[in-house]
C-alpha cells in the first residue's frame, strides 16, 4: 500500500473558466482517499481561500493555502505588448501566518499594480515578500520548464538558483507532472538534471483541474468557453488532449512516478511544515475618532440624548427606558464605534442634501432614530430592537443604508477620504453558471444551431436545476433520451451548472478596516471605476472579521430629490419630507384609484389591483401591502382586504393573540408578529422571541424542539388551552420562513407614501422627476414611454424637446412637461451643455444656422443636429423638418463663417449689422414637401423611443383597451408562461422559414406603453398570415416567454383589431377572460377557473370547493391548475354550478382578478 499523497498544485472553480473543481466535493474526495492535507493554488487569485480553509478543516484535512502566481519576464509594471504578454507560472504555498500575509500582499500588488492581461509579480516583489512561502517551479508554463523545453539547461539552472536565493534553502521544489504529454517527459528529464546539479528536491504534482476523470470533457468545454472556441477547434487548449488532470489517488500517483519516489515524498514534507491558523470569527471594528475625554460609548450616548430631546421634546419614561436598554446592549456587544461610523457618513450625506434611508431591521433602533440615521419612529410602528441586535443571538448587526443612486458614490468617496484608501474597499461577488446559461454556453462550444439550444434552454424554468427540469418536463426528458446530441449537451451542462463564471463588484457591500486591508485580505481593482475591491466575497470577509456595510443605491430617492427641487423651482415651495402629513386624503385617494405608476413598491399590475381593492386609509396599510405582496404571504391579501372593509370576520384563536394582531386585522403579516405572539401568549421576552423567530426561519431542528416545549409550557401558564397552543405553533413554522421584516416594511412603506404624496399633490413636478430619472437608467426608452403614457392618462401633456426651452432634463412648463435634450438619441451631455450655454449667453436661437454659429461643433455635430430635428426640437422655429434636414450642410457652412466673423471682430451678431454673412438656407418652406404625419411620428419614435406629438394608436385607444388583458408595459410584471392578450401596431416584421420549410414570423408589437417581440410559429402563421403586415393594428393572443430578463410573446392567434370582438371571444381570448367579460350566459356556458398552486395552495383549493358548493347548479366547471411553470386543465369532478354572475365575483375575491369567467362555446 503506497504512502499517503498530498496534492500541492490544484485549481478550483475560482480559477475562473479554467477550473471545474467545486471545493466541497473536492475536499470530500481527498478525505475519502486518506489524504492528510491538500493545497489550492488558483491562477493569480485567492478567491476561494477562506471557503477552502474551512472546508478542508471540516473534512479533517490540513489546508495549504496557495496561489499559482504569474511572474513577469521583466518588471511587474512593464507593459510592452511584444515582451510582457506571456508571464511565467510559479506556485506559492503559505506555511504559516507570515506566509499567508505575504500571499495577500503579492496577489494584491499583482492586481493593483502589475495587471497586464494577467495579474503579475516579479522577482523583486517575490524577494521582498518571500518569508513563510514555499515555491514550486510550476507547470509547462513555469520559467525553469520553458528553459528546459527550448534546450537551454544552463538558463534552467540559473533560474532555479535565482528562486533558491529568493526563497531560501529548502523552500524551492522543482515540479514534475505526467499527463501523457510528450513535453512533460522532456521536462522530467531536464528537471532531474537541474535538481541533481543544484541539490534541489523534486515534487510530483498533477495540476488538478477537476475532481473525477469522467469530468474531463466538461473541463475541456469550460476552457473552450473561456477561449470562445468550439470543442473541435484546432486551437483549443492542450488540456483537452488528455483526461488526466483530475484528483488522482495516492495509488495512481505512486504508479505514475514509481521511478522517482523522492518526488512523491516532497508533498508530505511540505504538508508537515504547514502551521497556519487563520484568525476567523473575531470582528475587527475600525477605530472611530471621538473627542478627548470621551469613549465611543459615552460619545454615542451623548449624541443620542441630544437627538431624543430633538425628536420628542422632554422624553417620556418609556422613551428613555428604551434608549437606555438599546445603549446597554450596544455597550455589552462592543458595537458603539460601528454605530458612530454609520452616524458619521449618514450625517455627511444629509449635510450634502443626499437623500438617505435605512432598510431592514435597523429601523427598529431608537438609537439610530435619535442619531438621525433613520426617519422611522420605532415606537410608533412597534418595531422591536431585538430583531436588529439581540444579546441572546450574538451576531453582527446589519445597518443597510440606501442613498440616492445618483450620488451614492459621493458617500463612498467620503468614507475613503476619512478612513484612508488603504482601509476601504468594495466587495467582490461571483456570477455562476445557471442551468440555462450552462446549456447555452455548452451548446455554443458544441457548435449546435442556436435555435435548437435556445429551445432546450427555455424548457428549463428559472431557478430550476437541469435535473429538476428533467423530472418536471416530459418534452425535455424525451429530447434528452431520444437525441444523443441533446443528451450530451445536458450532461456536460449539468457538470458545469453552478460553477463560478465571472467576478464583479457587489452592488452595495463596502469594507471599512482598522488595519491596512492589504494585510488582511487580497485586493484587486473593482470592475468599474478606480476603487479597489476584496478578492474575498461577502461571506468570506465577514468570516475573517471585517466590518461589512451596505451602501445601496435607490433610484426612488433620486426621484424624490429631483421632484423636491422641481417643486421648489416651479412653485417656490420648499418641502421637507419629514414634515409632510401622513394622513393626506389626496394621497390615499390616488392609491385607491390604482394610479400607482411611478410609486415606489406599489406599481405593477398585480400590486396595483390589490392596492385598488384595499383602498388604503393609513400608512400601516401600505406597509402591510409591501410585506404581503410576495410568494407565500400573498395568499393572505384577500383576507386582509376583506377584513379591513368589514366583509370578513377575523378568525380568532385566543384573545391574547387577537390583541397582538389587531393592527393587521388578525392576519399575520410580519416576522415580528411571531415575536409579539410568543411574548403575549407564552411569556417570552422579546430577546427570547427573536431567537424563536430565527430558529423557525432557519429550520434549526434542535432549537425548534426546545422552543416548542418552552412555548407550550409558557402558554399553559398563560391559561391558553393546549390544542389552541399547538395550532398557534403550527402557524409559526410556515410563516416565519416567508414572513416579512416589519421594520423594512416601515422604511419602504414610508418612501412609498412619500412618492404617492408628491404624485397626488404635485403631479407634473413628480412625473418630470420620474421621467428624468428613467431617462438616465437602463432600458430607458421603454420606461420613459410607460411614464409618458401615465402622464397622458393623468392629463399632463408631454411636449417634445425644444432647443429654445429644453434643458438637459425633463422640466415643467405650466401644466405640461417638456422633454429634456439629453433624452434625444445620439445627443450627448457635451452637446446639451453647449446648446444651453449658447442660449444663456446669446438668447433664443432664431434659426438652425444661428444655433450652429453659436455652439461648439465638436460636440454639436451633424448627427446631433439631425437627431434634434427629427425629434422636433426645432419645430418652434417654424420651418418644416424636411427642409431643416436639407439645410444642415448649408447651415453648418454659414454658421461656421458667421462664427469666424464674430471671432475676428470680437463683437456680437447685432453689432455686425449688414456686414454679417446671411445664414444659408436651402429654400423657402414651400419649396420642399414636408414629411407625412406617419413619417414624422416614426422619426419621433426613432429619436425619443416613443411618439410625442401624437400616436398612431391614439384614435383606437378605447377600442384596443376593451380587447386586451394587459398592456405591453405590464408584461414585465407578469410570470413566465402566463396567458395574455395584447394589442398594438406592428412596427417591424420579419418573415422566415423553419428548417422544415414552414413559414413563420418575428414581429415587434407596440402599444401606448412600449413594444414587445412577438414570435409567430408556423401553425399560428398559417391561420393569421393575412393580418401580418407592417403598420397593421392587431390583437395578439399568446403566452409570455420570459428569458434572461427579456419578455417575448409566443403568439397563438393574431387578428386585425377591426375583427377582434370587444367581448374577448374565443378567437383571441386567453383561457380565462377579463373581468369585464365575466357575465353569466343565459342557460348555457362553462365556468373557467384559474388556480395557481404556489399562490393559492391547498387552503385556496379547499375554499374554492366550498364556494362552488354554495352555488350548485347545472353548468360544468373547468379548472386550469398552474404549478411548476406548467398548466393542467381538468374537469372539477361532477361538481356543477348555477349560472350566476355572482359566482365569478366571489371567485375573483378569493383567488384574485381574472381567475374566473363564463365561456360560451359556439356549439352550445
mmCIF file of N, CA and C in Angstrom, residues 557-667:
data_model
loop_
_atom_site.group_PDB
_atom_site.id
_atom_site.type_symbol
_atom_site.label_atom_id
_atom_site.label_comp_id
_atom_site.label_asym_id
_atom_site.label_seq_id
_atom_site.Cartn_x
_atom_site.Cartn_y
_atom_site.Cartn_z
ATOM 1 N N UNK A 557 -35.165 57.412 -4.308
ATOM 2 C CA UNK A 557 -34.671 58.541 -3.534
ATOM 3 C C UNK A 557 -34.194 59.649 -4.473
ATOM 4 N N UNK A 558 -33.610 59.260 -5.604
ATOM 5 C CA UNK A 558 -33.226 60.246 -6.610
ATOM 6 C C UNK A 558 -34.458 60.930 -7.179
ATOM 7 N N UNK A 559 -35.506 60.148 -7.438
ATOM 8 C CA UNK A 559 -36.757 60.733 -7.942
ATOM 9 C C UNK A 559 -37.322 61.730 -6.938
ATOM 10 N N UNK A 560 -37.360 61.358 -5.659
ATOM 11 C CA UNK A 560 -37.862 62.273 -4.634
ATOM 12 C C UNK A 560 -37.049 63.557 -4.599
ATOM 13 N N UNK A 561 -35.748 63.426 -4.652
ATOM 14 C CA UNK A 561 -34.881 64.611 -4.600
ATOM 15 C C UNK A 561 -35.131 65.521 -5.803
ATOM 16 N N UNK A 562 -35.209 64.938 -6.983
ATOM 17 C CA UNK A 562 -35.447 65.748 -8.175
ATOM 18 C C UNK A 562 -36.824 66.408 -8.104
ATOM 19 N N UNK A 563 -37.809 65.673 -7.616
ATOM 20 C CA UNK A 563 -39.156 66.235 -7.509
ATOM 21 C C UNK A 563 -39.172 67.431 -6.558
ATOM 22 N N UNK A 564 -38.497 67.294 -5.424
ATOM 23 C CA UNK A 564 -38.452 68.396 -4.456
ATOM 24 C C UNK A 564 -37.802 69.636 -5.073
ATOM 25 N N UNK A 565 -36.749 69.443 -5.839
ATOM 26 C CA UNK A 565 -36.055 70.573 -6.474
ATOM 27 C C UNK A 565 -36.945 71.228 -7.536
ATOM 28 N N UNK A 566 -37.662 70.403 -8.312
ATOM 29 C CA UNK A 566 -38.553 70.949 -9.339
ATOM 30 C C UNK A 566 -39.704 71.717 -8.689
ATOM 31 N N UNK A 567 -40.261 71.165 -7.616
ATOM 32 C CA UNK A 567 -41.349 71.843 -6.904
ATOM 33 C C UNK A 567 -40.898 73.204 -6.387
ATOM 34 N N UNK A 568 -39.695 73.226 -5.823
ATOM 35 C CA UNK A 568 -39.182 74.484 -5.297
ATOM 36 C C UNK A 568 -38.974 75.505 -6.417
ATOM 37 N N UNK A 569 -38.475 75.039 -7.560
ATOM 38 C CA UNK A 569 -38.206 75.952 -8.673
ATOM 39 C C UNK A 569 -39.496 76.449 -9.304
ATOM 40 N N UNK A 570 -40.468 75.550 -9.479
ATOM 41 C CA UNK A 570 -41.692 75.905 -10.194
ATOM 42 C C UNK A 570 -42.685 76.631 -9.291
ATOM 43 N N UNK A 571 -42.832 76.161 -8.072
ATOM 44 C CA UNK A 571 -43.875 76.706 -7.195
ATOM 45 C C UNK A 571 -43.334 77.569 -6.061
ATOM 46 N N UNK A 572 -42.020 77.555 -5.900
ATOM 47 C CA UNK A 572 -41.463 78.345 -4.816
ATOM 48 C C UNK A 572 -41.740 77.769 -3.447
ATOM 49 N N UNK A 573 -42.019 76.467 -3.402
ATOM 50 C CA UNK A 573 -42.350 75.793 -2.143
ATOM 51 C C UNK A 573 -41.201 74.864 -1.765
ATOM 52 N N UNK A 574 -40.676 75.041 -0.553
ATOM 53 C CA UNK A 574 -39.620 74.149 -0.069
ATOM 54 C C UNK A 574 -40.252 73.106 0.843
ATOM 55 N N UNK A 575 -40.227 71.860 0.402
ATOM 56 C CA UNK A 575 -40.839 70.774 1.167
ATOM 57 C C UNK A 575 -39.785 70.007 1.946
ATOM 58 N N UNK A 576 -40.158 69.572 3.139
ATOM 59 C CA UNK A 576 -39.341 68.665 3.937
ATOM 60 C C UNK A 576 -40.112 67.365 4.050
ATOM 61 N N UNK A 577 -39.545 66.293 3.528
ATOM 62 C CA UNK A 577 -40.264 65.021 3.529
ATOM 63 C C UNK A 577 -40.650 64.583 4.934
ATOM 64 N N UNK A 578 -39.876 64.978 5.929
ATOM 65 C CA UNK A 578 -40.201 64.594 7.301
ATOM 66 C C UNK A 578 -41.463 65.283 7.803
ATOM 67 N N UNK A 579 -41.819 66.397 7.157
ATOM 68 C CA UNK A 579 -42.942 67.201 7.642
ATOM 69 C C UNK A 579 -44.239 66.956 6.876
ATOM 70 N N UNK A 580 -44.209 66.187 5.810
ATOM 71 C CA UNK A 580 -45.456 66.008 5.060
ATOM 72 C C UNK A 580 -46.430 65.189 5.901
ATOM 73 N N UNK A 581 -47.715 65.524 5.859
ATOM 74 C CA UNK A 581 -48.699 64.806 6.686
ATOM 75 C C UNK A 581 -48.854 63.362 6.234
ATOM 76 N N UNK A 582 -48.975 62.453 7.191
ATOM 77 C CA UNK A 582 -49.115 61.035 6.868
ATOM 78 C C UNK A 582 -50.574 60.595 6.771
ATOM 79 N N UNK A 583 -51.504 61.591 6.781
ATOM 80 C CA UNK A 583 -52.926 61.274 6.675
ATOM 81 C C UNK A 583 -53.573 62.052 5.533
ATOM 82 N N UNK A 584 -52.794 62.313 4.478
ATOM 83 C CA UNK A 584 -53.273 63.137 3.372
ATOM 84 C C UNK A 584 -54.320 62.388 2.546
ATOM 85 N N UNK A 585 -55.509 62.955 2.462
ATOM 86 C CA UNK A 585 -56.615 62.299 1.759
ATOM 87 C C UNK A 585 -56.314 62.116 0.269
ATOM 88 N N UNK A 586 -55.719 63.154 -0.340
ATOM 89 C CA UNK A 586 -55.430 63.068 -1.774
ATOM 90 C C UNK A 586 -54.482 61.918 -2.089
ATOM 91 N N UNK A 587 -53.534 61.667 -1.179
ATOM 92 C CA UNK A 587 -52.581 60.577 -1.383
ATOM 93 C C UNK A 587 -53.293 59.231 -1.380
ATOM 94 N N UNK A 588 -54.137 59.009 -0.389
ATOM 95 C CA UNK A 588 -54.846 57.727 -0.299
ATOM 96 C C UNK A 588 -55.878 57.583 -1.416
ATOM 97 N N UNK A 589 -56.482 58.682 -1.842
ATOM 98 C CA UNK A 589 -57.424 58.613 -2.961
ATOM 99 C C UNK A 589 -56.704 58.192 -4.236
ATOM 100 N N UNK A 590 -55.519 58.733 -4.457
ATOM 101 C CA UNK A 590 -54.725 58.361 -5.634
ATOM 102 C C UNK A 590 -54.451 56.859 -5.643
ATOM 103 N N UNK A 591 -54.038 56.326 -4.505
ATOM 104 C CA UNK A 591 -53.751 54.900 -4.426
ATOM 105 C C UNK A 591 -55.017 54.078 -4.587
ATOM 106 N N UNK A 592 -56.125 54.558 -4.027
ATOM 107 C CA UNK A 592 -57.380 53.824 -4.118
ATOM 108 C C UNK A 592 -57.880 53.738 -5.552
ATOM 109 N N UNK A 593 -57.489 54.711 -6.371
ATOM 110 C CA UNK A 593 -57.858 54.661 -7.794
ATOM 111 C C UNK A 593 -56.901 53.771 -8.588
ATOM 112 N N UNK A 594 -55.874 53.254 -7.933
ATOM 113 C CA UNK A 594 -54.918 52.387 -8.619
ATOM 114 C C UNK A 594 -53.934 53.134 -9.489
ATOM 115 N N UNK A 595 -53.699 54.413 -9.195
ATOM 116 C CA UNK A 595 -52.779 55.218 -10.012
ATOM 117 C C UNK A 595 -51.363 55.075 -9.450
ATOM 118 N N UNK A 596 -50.792 53.901 -9.638
ATOM 119 C CA UNK A 596 -49.542 53.563 -8.955
ATOM 120 C C UNK A 596 -48.306 53.615 -9.844
ATOM 121 N N UNK A 597 -48.442 53.980 -11.105
ATOM 122 C CA UNK A 597 -47.252 54.086 -11.956
ATOM 123 C C UNK A 597 -46.326 55.140 -11.369
ATOM 124 N N UNK A 598 -45.067 54.776 -11.167
ATOM 125 C CA UNK A 598 -44.099 55.704 -10.609
ATOM 126 C C UNK A 598 -44.105 55.770 -9.094
ATOM 127 N N UNK A 599 -44.865 54.878 -8.453
ATOM 128 C CA UNK A 599 -44.926 54.861 -6.991
ATOM 129 C C UNK A 599 -44.049 53.718 -6.484
ATOM 130 N N UNK A 600 -43.131 54.021 -5.614
ATOM 131 C CA UNK A 600 -42.190 53.034 -5.083
ATOM 132 C C UNK A 600 -42.930 51.845 -4.463
ATOM 133 N N UNK A 601 -42.538 50.659 -4.857
ATOM 134 C CA UNK A 601 -43.024 49.389 -4.313
ATOM 135 C C UNK A 601 -44.467 49.057 -4.684
ATOM 136 N N UNK A 602 -45.234 50.006 -5.189
ATOM 137 C CA UNK A 602 -46.666 49.766 -5.390
ATOM 138 C C UNK A 602 -47.069 49.670 -6.854
ATOM 139 N N UNK A 603 -46.132 49.892 -7.795
ATOM 140 C CA UNK A 603 -46.518 49.795 -9.195
ATOM 141 C C UNK A 603 -46.419 48.361 -9.679
ATOM 142 N N UNK A 604 -46.927 48.107 -10.836
ATOM 143 C CA UNK A 604 -47.008 46.744 -11.359
ATOM 144 C C UNK A 604 -48.449 46.288 -11.325
ATOM 145 N N UNK A 605 -48.829 45.494 -12.319
ATOM 146 C CA UNK A 605 -50.234 45.128 -12.488
ATOM 147 C C UNK A 605 -50.810 44.422 -11.262
ATOM 148 N N UNK A 606 -50.070 43.419 -10.740
ATOM 149 C CA UNK A 606 -50.599 42.655 -9.612
ATOM 150 C C UNK A 606 -50.771 43.499 -8.368
ATOM 151 N N UNK A 607 -49.725 44.241 -8.007
ATOM 152 C CA UNK A 607 -49.795 45.087 -6.823
ATOM 153 C C UNK A 607 -50.874 46.154 -6.974
ATOM 154 N N UNK A 608 -50.981 46.734 -8.158
ATOM 155 C CA UNK A 608 -51.971 47.792 -8.377
ATOM 156 C C UNK A 608 -53.382 47.286 -8.123
ATOM 157 N N UNK A 609 -53.677 46.088 -8.602
ATOM 158 C CA UNK A 609 -55.022 45.530 -8.365
ATOM 159 C C UNK A 609 -55.320 45.439 -6.880
ATOM 160 N N UNK A 610 -54.335 44.955 -6.125
ATOM 161 C CA UNK A 610 -54.559 44.789 -4.688
ATOM 162 C C UNK A 610 -54.692 46.135 -3.973
ATOM 163 N N UNK A 611 -53.855 47.091 -4.344
ATOM 164 C CA UNK A 611 -53.928 48.408 -3.711
ATOM 165 C C UNK A 611 -55.276 49.064 -4.007
ATOM 166 N N UNK A 612 -55.738 48.891 -5.237
ATOM 167 C CA UNK A 612 -57.031 49.465 -5.623
ATOM 168 C C UNK A 612 -58.158 48.834 -4.816
ATOM 169 N N UNK A 613 -58.092 47.524 -4.622
ATOM 170 C CA UNK A 613 -59.108 46.840 -3.813
ATOM 171 C C UNK A 613 -58.989 47.210 -2.339
ATOM 172 N N UNK A 614 -57.761 47.384 -1.881
ATOM 173 C CA UNK A 614 -57.527 47.693 -0.470
ATOM 174 C C UNK A 614 -58.067 49.070 -0.089
ATOM 175 N N UNK A 615 -57.883 50.052 -0.978
ATOM 176 C CA UNK A 615 -58.246 51.438 -0.691
ATOM 177 C C UNK A 615 -57.643 51.873 0.648
ATOM 178 N N UNK A 616 -56.326 52.001 0.688
ATOM 179 C CA UNK A 616 -55.647 52.299 1.958
ATOM 180 C C UNK A 616 -56.089 53.628 2.553
ATOM 181 N N UNK A 617 -56.131 53.664 3.867
ATOM 182 C CA UNK A 617 -56.515 54.884 4.582
ATOM 183 C C UNK A 617 -55.479 55.291 5.616
ATOM 184 N N UNK A 618 -54.411 54.544 5.726
ATOM 185 C CA UNK A 618 -53.357 54.842 6.704
ATOM 186 C C UNK A 618 -52.069 54.242 6.187
ATOM 187 N N UNK A 619 -50.960 54.750 6.673
ATOM 188 C CA UNK A 619 -49.669 54.292 6.165
ATOM 189 C C UNK A 619 -49.422 52.833 6.541
ATOM 190 N N UNK A 620 -50.032 52.373 7.645
ATOM 191 C CA UNK A 620 -49.871 50.961 8.033
ATOM 192 C C UNK A 620 -50.431 50.025 6.973
ATOM 193 N N UNK A 621 -51.466 50.462 6.231
ATOM 194 C CA UNK A 621 -51.997 49.643 5.140
ATOM 195 C C UNK A 621 -50.959 49.481 4.030
ATOM 196 N N UNK A 622 -50.227 50.559 3.752
ATOM 197 C CA UNK A 622 -49.184 50.493 2.719
ATOM 198 C C UNK A 622 -48.063 49.569 3.176
ATOM 199 N N UNK A 623 -47.665 49.684 4.445
ATOM 200 C CA UNK A 623 -46.640 48.791 4.987
ATOM 201 C C UNK A 623 -47.059 47.332 4.837
ATOM 202 N N UNK A 624 -48.319 47.050 5.179
ATOM 203 C CA UNK A 624 -48.796 45.663 5.110
ATOM 204 C C UNK A 624 -48.770 45.153 3.680
ATOM 205 N N UNK A 625 -49.151 46.000 2.711
ATOM 206 C CA UNK A 625 -49.163 45.548 1.324
ATOM 207 C C UNK A 625 -47.746 45.291 0.820
ATOM 208 N N UNK A 626 -46.793 46.142 1.236
ATOM 209 C CA UNK A 626 -45.387 45.918 0.879
ATOM 210 C C UNK A 626 -44.929 44.557 1.400
ATOM 211 N N UNK A 627 -45.375 44.203 2.608
ATOM 212 C CA UNK A 627 -44.954 42.947 3.227
ATOM 213 C C UNK A 627 -45.661 41.735 2.634
ATOM 214 N N UNK A 628 -46.948 41.896 2.271
ATOM 215 C CA UNK A 628 -47.753 40.749 1.840
ATOM 216 C C UNK A 628 -47.553 40.392 0.378
ATOM 217 N N UNK A 629 -47.150 41.358 -0.451
ATOM 218 C CA UNK A 629 -47.080 41.099 -1.886
ATOM 219 C C UNK A 629 -45.773 40.385 -2.249
ATOM 220 N N UNK A 630 -45.726 39.121 -1.900
ATOM 221 C CA UNK A 630 -44.582 38.269 -2.221
ATOM 222 C C UNK A 630 -45.038 36.825 -2.071
ATOM 223 N N UNK A 631 -44.341 35.883 -2.709
ATOM 224 C CA UNK A 631 -44.769 34.481 -2.634
ATOM 225 C C UNK A 631 -44.947 34.032 -1.190
ATOM 226 N N UNK A 632 -46.010 33.317 -0.932
ATOM 227 C CA UNK A 632 -46.300 32.852 0.421
ATOM 228 C C UNK A 632 -47.361 33.709 1.065
ATOM 229 N N UNK A 633 -46.991 34.874 1.606
ATOM 230 C CA UNK A 633 -47.980 35.715 2.283
ATOM 231 C C UNK A 633 -49.006 36.317 1.332
ATOM 232 N N UNK A 634 -48.753 36.275 0.026
ATOM 233 C CA UNK A 634 -49.696 36.835 -0.928
ATOM 234 C C UNK A 634 -51.088 36.226 -0.781
ATOM 235 N N UNK A 635 -51.140 34.975 -0.344
ATOM 236 C CA UNK A 635 -52.437 34.315 -0.172
ATOM 237 C C UNK A 635 -53.281 34.990 0.895
ATOM 238 N N UNK A 636 -52.642 35.781 1.772
ATOM 239 C CA UNK A 636 -53.377 36.454 2.849
ATOM 240 C C UNK A 636 -53.933 37.810 2.423
ATOM 241 N N UNK A 637 -53.583 38.281 1.239
ATOM 242 C CA UNK A 637 -54.034 39.608 0.817
ATOM 243 C C UNK A 637 -55.550 39.711 0.751
ATOM 244 N N UNK A 638 -56.255 38.752 0.103
ATOM 245 C CA UNK A 638 -57.721 38.889 0.055
ATOM 246 C C UNK A 638 -58.349 38.986 1.441
ATOM 247 N N UNK A 639 -57.865 38.171 2.393
ATOM 248 C CA UNK A 639 -58.420 38.241 3.750
ATOM 249 C C UNK A 639 -58.144 39.589 4.388
ATOM 250 N N UNK A 640 -56.932 40.092 4.218
ATOM 251 C CA UNK A 640 -56.590 41.397 4.794
ATOM 252 C C UNK A 640 -57.515 42.473 4.243
ATOM 253 N N UNK A 641 -57.758 42.438 2.927
ATOM 254 C CA UNK A 641 -58.612 43.451 2.310
ATOM 255 C C UNK A 641 -60.055 43.312 2.787
ATOM 256 N N UNK A 642 -60.565 42.078 2.778
ATOM 257 C CA UNK A 642 -61.957 41.887 3.201
ATOM 258 C C UNK A 642 -62.158 42.284 4.663
ATOM 259 N N UNK A 643 -61.200 41.933 5.498
ATOM 260 C CA UNK A 643 -61.332 42.266 6.915
ATOM 261 C C UNK A 643 -61.245 43.781 7.137
ATOM 262 N N UNK A 644 -60.422 44.439 6.370
ATOM 263 C CA UNK A 644 -60.339 45.901 6.508
ATOM 264 C C UNK A 644 -61.686 46.548 6.209
ATOM 265 N N UNK A 645 -62.380 45.997 5.222
ATOM 266 C CA UNK A 645 -63.655 46.585 4.807
ATOM 267 C C UNK A 645 -64.857 45.940 5.498
ATOM 268 N N UNK A 646 -64.588 45.108 6.518
ATOM 269 C CA UNK A 646 -65.680 44.511 7.272
ATOM 270 C C UNK A 646 -66.451 43.445 6.534
ATOM 271 N N UNK A 647 -65.840 42.898 5.482
ATOM 272 C CA UNK A 647 -66.524 41.868 4.691
ATOM 273 C C UNK A 647 -66.201 40.460 5.169
ATOM 274 N N UNK A 648 -65.259 40.348 6.090
ATOM 275 C CA UNK A 648 -64.882 39.049 6.629
ATOM 276 C C UNK A 648 -64.488 39.239 8.080
ATOM 277 N N UNK A 649 -64.968 38.359 8.915
ATOM 278 C CA UNK A 649 -64.643 38.445 10.332
ATOM 279 C C UNK A 649 -63.296 37.758 10.584
ATOM 280 N N UNK A 650 -62.452 38.406 11.378
ATOM 281 C CA UNK A 650 -61.144 37.835 11.676
ATOM 282 C C UNK A 650 -61.302 36.541 12.461
ATOM 283 N N UNK A 651 -60.603 35.503 12.025
ATOM 284 C CA UNK A 651 -60.618 34.236 12.772
ATOM 285 C C UNK A 651 -59.908 34.450 14.104
ATOM 286 N N UNK A 652 -60.477 33.918 15.165
ATOM 287 C CA UNK A 652 -59.880 34.129 16.484
ATOM 288 C C UNK A 652 -59.428 32.805 17.085
ATOM 289 N N UNK A 653 -58.220 32.801 17.611
ATOM 290 C CA UNK A 653 -57.704 31.618 18.301
ATOM 291 C C UNK A 653 -57.684 31.845 19.805
ATOM 292 N N UNK A 654 -57.288 33.048 20.195
ATOM 293 C CA UNK A 654 -57.253 33.372 21.617
ATOM 294 C C UNK A 654 -57.189 34.888 21.760
ATOM 295 N N UNK A 655 -57.847 35.454 22.770
ATOM 296 C CA UNK A 655 -57.840 36.915 22.948
ATOM 297 C C UNK A 655 -56.439 37.512 23.035
ATOM 298 N N UNK A 656 -55.484 36.793 23.645
ATOM 299 C CA UNK A 656 -54.123 37.309 23.747
ATOM 300 C C UNK A 656 -53.514 37.519 22.358
ATOM 301 N N UNK A 657 -53.805 36.589 21.446
ATOM 302 C CA UNK A 657 -53.286 36.702 20.072
ATOM 303 C C UNK A 657 -54.063 37.759 19.298
ATOM 304 N N UNK A 658 -55.375 37.835 19.541
ATOM 305 C CA UNK A 658 -56.191 38.830 18.845
ATOM 306 C C UNK A 658 -55.695 40.243 19.133
ATOM 307 N N UNK A 659 -55.313 40.487 20.361
ATOM 308 C CA UNK A 659 -54.859 41.816 20.756
ATOM 309 C C UNK A 659 -53.573 42.197 20.019
ATOM 310 N N UNK A 660 -52.683 41.224 19.876
ATOM 311 C CA UNK A 660 -51.407 41.475 19.206
ATOM 312 C C UNK A 660 -51.602 41.773 17.725
ATOM 313 N N UNK A 661 -52.551 41.067 17.086
ATOM 314 C CA UNK A 661 -52.736 41.172 15.637
ATOM 315 C C UNK A 661 -53.866 42.120 15.256
ATOM 316 N N UNK A 662 -54.365 42.890 16.202
ATOM 317 C CA UNK A 662 -55.483 43.793 15.918
ATOM 318 C C UNK A 662 -55.121 44.790 14.824
ATOM 319 N N UNK A 663 -53.886 45.246 14.818
ATOM 320 C CA UNK A 663 -53.457 46.265 13.854
ATOM 321 C C UNK A 663 -53.494 45.754 12.423
ATOM 322 N N UNK A 664 -53.389 44.438 12.238
ATOM 323 C CA UNK A 664 -53.400 43.848 10.894
ATOM 324 C C UNK A 664 -54.639 42.980 10.683
ATOM 325 N N UNK A 665 -55.706 43.295 11.428
ATOM 326 C CA UNK A 665 -56.995 42.622 11.258
ATOM 327 C C UNK A 665 -56.904 41.113 11.461
ATOM 328 N N UNK A 666 -56.032 40.717 12.393
ATOM 329 C CA UNK A 666 -55.905 39.302 12.708
ATOM 330 C C UNK A 666 -55.057 38.514 11.736
ATOM 331 N N UNK A 667 -54.463 39.173 10.740
ATOM 332 C CA UNK A 667 -53.621 38.491 9.747
ATOM 333 C C UNK A 667 -52.161 38.611 10.183
#
